[in-house]
XYZ file of C-alpha atoms in Angstrom:
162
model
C 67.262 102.846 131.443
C 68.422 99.919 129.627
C 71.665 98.359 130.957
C 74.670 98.988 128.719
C 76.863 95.861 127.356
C 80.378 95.589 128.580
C 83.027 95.944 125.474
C 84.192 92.400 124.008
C 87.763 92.082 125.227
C 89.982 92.332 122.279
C 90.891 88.613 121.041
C 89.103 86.322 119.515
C 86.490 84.868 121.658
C 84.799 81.669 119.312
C 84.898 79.911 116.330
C 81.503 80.039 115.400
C 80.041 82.388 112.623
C 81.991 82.193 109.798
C 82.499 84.741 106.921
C 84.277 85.403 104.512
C 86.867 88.491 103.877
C 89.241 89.787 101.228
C 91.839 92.409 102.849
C 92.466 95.005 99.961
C 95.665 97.182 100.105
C 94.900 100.348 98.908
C 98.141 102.066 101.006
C 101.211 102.033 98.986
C 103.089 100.310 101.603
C 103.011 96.740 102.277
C 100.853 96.027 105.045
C 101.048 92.851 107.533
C 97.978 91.066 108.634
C 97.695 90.339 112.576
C 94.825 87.886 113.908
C 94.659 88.297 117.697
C 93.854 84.846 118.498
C 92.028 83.525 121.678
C 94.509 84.811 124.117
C 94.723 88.293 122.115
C 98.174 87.667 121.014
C 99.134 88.583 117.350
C 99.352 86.171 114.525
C 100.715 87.251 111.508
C 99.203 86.379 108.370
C 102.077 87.695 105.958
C 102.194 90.885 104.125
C 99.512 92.192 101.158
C 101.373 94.167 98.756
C 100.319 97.430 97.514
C 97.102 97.191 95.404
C 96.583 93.235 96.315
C 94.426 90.743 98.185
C 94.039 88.284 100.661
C 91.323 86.204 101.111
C 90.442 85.016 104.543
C 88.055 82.546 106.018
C 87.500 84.121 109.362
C 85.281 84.213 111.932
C 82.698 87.087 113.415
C 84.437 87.744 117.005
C 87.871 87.498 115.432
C 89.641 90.821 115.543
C 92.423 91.948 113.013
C 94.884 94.943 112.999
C 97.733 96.194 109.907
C 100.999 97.182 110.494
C 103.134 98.733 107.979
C 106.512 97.230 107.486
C 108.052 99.915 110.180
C 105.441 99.316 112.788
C 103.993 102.060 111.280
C 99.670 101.953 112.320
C 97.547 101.222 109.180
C 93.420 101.076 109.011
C 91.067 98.575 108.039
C 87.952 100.109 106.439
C 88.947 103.123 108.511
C 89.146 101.156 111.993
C 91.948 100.341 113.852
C 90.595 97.316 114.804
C 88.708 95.437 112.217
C 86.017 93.279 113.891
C 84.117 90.635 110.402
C 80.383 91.096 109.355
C 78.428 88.729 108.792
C 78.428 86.404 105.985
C 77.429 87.135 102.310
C 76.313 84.581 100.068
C 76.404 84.558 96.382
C 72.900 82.758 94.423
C 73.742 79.502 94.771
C 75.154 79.497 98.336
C 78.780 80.090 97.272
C 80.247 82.619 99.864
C 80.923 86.119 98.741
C 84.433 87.423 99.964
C 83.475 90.845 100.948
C 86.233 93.854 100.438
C 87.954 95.131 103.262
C 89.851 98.384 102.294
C 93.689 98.778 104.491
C 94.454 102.469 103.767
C 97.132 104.535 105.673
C 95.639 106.742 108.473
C 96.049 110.788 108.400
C 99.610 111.111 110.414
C 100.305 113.743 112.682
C 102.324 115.993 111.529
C 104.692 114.596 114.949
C 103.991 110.795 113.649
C 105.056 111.515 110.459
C 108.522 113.012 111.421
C 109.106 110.776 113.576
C 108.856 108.073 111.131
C 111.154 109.537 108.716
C 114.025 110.471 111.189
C 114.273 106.913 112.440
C 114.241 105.847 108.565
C 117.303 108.725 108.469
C 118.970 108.505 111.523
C 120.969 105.075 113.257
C 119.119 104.257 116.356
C 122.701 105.081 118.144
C 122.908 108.665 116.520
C 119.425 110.193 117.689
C 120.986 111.531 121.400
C 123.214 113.646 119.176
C 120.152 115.240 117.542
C 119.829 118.463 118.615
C 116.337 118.233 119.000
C 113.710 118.867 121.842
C 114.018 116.244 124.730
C 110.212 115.131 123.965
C 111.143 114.599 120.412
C 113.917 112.233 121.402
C 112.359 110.407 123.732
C 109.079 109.923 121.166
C 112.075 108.665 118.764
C 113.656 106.019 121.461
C 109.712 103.973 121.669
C 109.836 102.625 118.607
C 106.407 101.012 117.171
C 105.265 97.895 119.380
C 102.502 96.250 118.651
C 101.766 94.300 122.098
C 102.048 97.856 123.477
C 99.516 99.241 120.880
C 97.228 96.232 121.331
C 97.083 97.339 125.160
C 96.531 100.774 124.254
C 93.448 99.701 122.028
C 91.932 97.359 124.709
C 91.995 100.007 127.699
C 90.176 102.368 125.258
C 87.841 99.804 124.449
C 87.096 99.662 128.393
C 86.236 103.160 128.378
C 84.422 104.107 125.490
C 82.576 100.314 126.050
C 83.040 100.154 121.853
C 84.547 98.690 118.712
């Protein structure tokens, strides 16, 4: 039985093995670029608007994740984690930027209301909601991405994947 590979941890782990990306909004939200550099902390790389590009030099092992502008999870060619492919080169060895495609995920229907009470409701008015205490407490944890980043690596150590 062949030995299985452990899962890359989720940061970037070397320079080496450059390619070449442009990041395609298709949502209709802006959406913020985050490197997780070598120590898998975030770096932003500014907001894409709607139906625009950015270009990015990047590297193979360097991971990248979109946020909407409320934390809200967005996709990168329908991965929450978008790991670069290898290099494309045009005919005379200029590099080609391949398209990545940020879309919005499917919500839950739970996800989605939550997002549009706390775009509704002050932070300091939800405990007067009369709403379930589950609901509430899903409304208090607002979107953090250092928390979601966690989440994402400890699934990557079980499924042993991308």
């Amino acid at each position: 039985m062949a030995e299985q590979e452990a899962p890359a941890p989720l940061k970037s782990l070397n320079s080496y093995g450059p390619t070449y990306i442009s990041f395609i909004n298709k949502s209709s939200r802006n959406a913020e670029a985050w490197w997780l550099d070598f120590a898998g902390k975030p770096v932003s790389y500014g907001d894409i608007q709607p139906r625009k590009s950015l270009k990015m030099d990047t590297f193979l092992t360097h991971p990248w994740i979109f946020r909407a502008s409320d934390g809200a999870k967005l996709l990168a060619n329908l991965n929450e984690v978008y790991f670069p492919t290898p290099a494309q080169y045009e005919e005379y060895g200029y590099p080609r930027y391949q398209p990545v495609y940020v879309t919005a995920p499917v919500y839950s229907l739970q996800e989605y209301c939550t997002r549009l009470i706390r775009s509704m409701v002050r932070k300091e008015d939800i405990c007067k909601l009369e709403i379930p205490e589950g609901l509430r407490k899903d409304l208090n944890l607002e979107p953090d991405l250092l928390r979601d980043i966690q989440i994402l690596s400890a699934k990557r150590s079980i499924n042993g994947s991308n």
